Amino acid sequence: MKPSHSHLPAVPAAPHPDHADCRDVASILARVGDKWSVFVIMMLSDGPKRFNELKRLINGISQRMLTLTLRGLERDGLVTRTIFPTIPPRVDYELTDLGRGLQQPVKALGQWAIDHQQQIASARSRFDKRKET
């Protein structure tokens, strides 16, 4: 018995009423779920910080990436940027009420990652060994 191909006409997808909402949610999740945003939110959870302080606290982030991340979080209403009229000007970043609402989920996600580092490393190693053979 040989497999045969059957020609079946494609059924057009029914329009989903929440299709636009899915795209909107995806863009929000992309912002709050990227690693640098998670780190920034975690670092700002205990109060306002200056740019260089954040850069020191977040190991491995470049100045450009921190700038882009803060700008995106500010655009989404999660972080405020306050400029103090000193010489040189002082700029503080702080979570908004909306951003503070993300603290618990982000902390939980970060803690989960910390708690499961070894299990994930082991799973990756097993997977990579299977792929090699």
Coordinates of C-alpha atoms in Angstrom, one line a residue:
M1 CA 0.0 0.0 0.0
K2 CA 1.4 3.4 -1.1
P3 CA 0.6 6.7 0.5
S4 CA -1.4 8.9 -1.9
H5 CA -2.1 12.5 -1.9
S6 CA -5.6 13.7 -1.8
H7 CA -6.5 17.1 -3.1
L8 CA -8.6 18.8 -0.5
P9 CA -9.6 22.4 -0.9
A10 CA -8.4 24.7 1.8
V11 CA -11.1 26.1 4.0
P12 CA -10.7 29.8 4.5
A13 CA -10.1 30.8 8.0
A14 CA -13.0 32.4 9.8
P15 CA -12.2 35.9 10.9
H16 CA -11.4 36.0 14.6
P17 CA -13.1 39.0 16.3
D18 CA -10.1 39.4 18.7
H19 CA -7.4 39.2 16.0
A20 CA -6.2 42.8 16.6
D21 CA -6.3 42.2 20.3
C22 CA -3.9 39.3 19.9
R23 CA -1.4 41.5 18.1
D24 CA -1.7 44.2 20.7
V25 CA -1.2 41.7 23.6
A26 CA 1.8 40.2 21.7
S27 CA 3.5 43.6 21.5
I28 CA 3.0 44.2 25.2
L29 CA 4.3 40.7 26.1
A30 CA 7.3 41.3 23.8
R31 CA 8.1 44.5 25.8
V32 CA 7.6 43.1 29.3
G33 CA 9.0 39.7 28.5
D34 CA 12.3 40.7 27.0
K35 CA 15.3 40.0 29.3
W36 CA 16.5 43.6 29.7
S37 CA 13.0 44.9 30.5
V38 CA 12.7 42.2 33.2
F39 CA 16.0 43.2 34.7
V40 CA 15.2 46.9 34.6
I41 CA 11.8 46.3 36.3
M42 CA 13.5 44.1 38.9
M43 CA 16.1 46.8 39.6
L44 CA 13.6 49.6 39.9
S45 CA 11.3 47.6 42.2
D46 CA 13.0 49.0 45.3
G47 CA 12.9 52.6 44.2
P48 CA 14.2 55.1 41.6
K49 CA 17.6 54.7 40.1
R50 CA 19.9 56.8 38.0
F51 CA 21.0 55.5 34.5
N52 CA 24.6 54.6 35.6
E53 CA 23.4 52.9 38.7
L54 CA 21.1 50.7 36.6
K55 CA 23.9 50.0 34.2
R56 CA 26.1 48.9 37.1
L57 CA 23.4 46.7 38.5
I58 CA 22.5 45.0 35.2
N59 CA 25.5 42.9 34.3
G60 CA 26.1 42.7 30.5
I61 CA 23.7 45.4 29.3
S62 CA 25.2 48.0 27.0
Q63 CA 24.6 51.7 27.3
R64 CA 22.6 51.7 24.0
M65 CA 20.5 48.7 25.1
L66 CA 19.7 50.2 28.4
T67 CA 18.7 53.5 26.7
L68 CA 16.4 51.7 24.3
T69 CA 14.9 49.5 27.0
L70 CA 14.2 52.5 29.3
R71 CA 12.8 54.5 26.4
G72 CA 10.5 51.6 25.5
L73 CA 9.3 51.1 29.1
E74 CA 8.7 54.8 29.4
R75 CA 6.7 54.8 26.1
D76 CA 4.6 52.0 27.4
G77 CA 3.9 53.9 30.6
L78 CA 5.8 51.5 32.9
V79 CA 8.7 53.8 33.8
T80 CA 8.9 57.6 34.4
R81 CA 12.0 59.7 33.7
T82 CA 12.5 62.7 35.9
I83 CA 15.1 65.3 35.1
F84 CA 16.4 67.4 38.0
P85 CA 17.7 70.9 37.1
T86 CA 21.2 70.5 38.6
I87 CA 24.6 70.8 37.0
P88 CA 25.1 68.3 35.5
P89 CA 21.4 67.4 35.2
R90 CA 20.3 64.4 37.3
V91 CA 17.9 61.9 35.7
D92 CA 16.1 59.3 37.7
Y93 CA 14.0 56.4 36.4
E94 CA 11.2 55.0 38.5
L95 CA 8.4 52.5 38.0
T96 CA 4.9 54.0 37.5
D97 CA 1.9 52.5 39.2
L98 CA 1.4 50.4 36.1
G99 CA 5.0 49.3 36.2
R100 CA 4.7 48.5 39.9
G101 CA 1.9 46.2 39.0
L102 CA 4.4 44.1 37.1
Q103 CA 6.8 43.7 40.0
Q104 CA 5.2 40.5 41.4
P105 CA 4.9 38.6 38.1
V106 CA 8.4 39.7 37.0
K107 CA 9.9 38.7 40.4
A108 CA 8.1 35.4 40.2
L109 CA 9.5 34.8 36.7
G110 CA 13.0 35.8 37.8
Q111 CA 12.8 33.6 40.9
W112 CA 11.5 30.6 38.8
A113 CA 14.5 31.0 36.5
I114 CA 16.9 31.1 39.4
D115 CA 15.3 28.1 41.1
H116 CA 15.4 26.0 37.9
Q117 CA 18.8 27.0 36.4
Q118 CA 20.3 23.6 37.0
Q119 CA 17.3 21.6 35.7
I120 CA 17.3 23.6 32.5
A121 CA 21.1 23.3 32.1
S122 CA 20.8 19.5 32.5
A123 CA 17.9 19.3 30.0
R124 CA 19.9 21.4 27.5
S125 CA 22.9 19.2 27.9
R126 CA 20.8 16.0 27.4
F127 CA 19.2 17.5 24.3
D128 CA 22.5 18.6 22.8
K129 CA 24.1 15.1 23.4
R130 CA 21.1 13.5 21.5
K131 CA 21.6 15.9 18.6
E132 CA 25.3 15.1 18.4
T133 CA 24.7 11.4 17.9

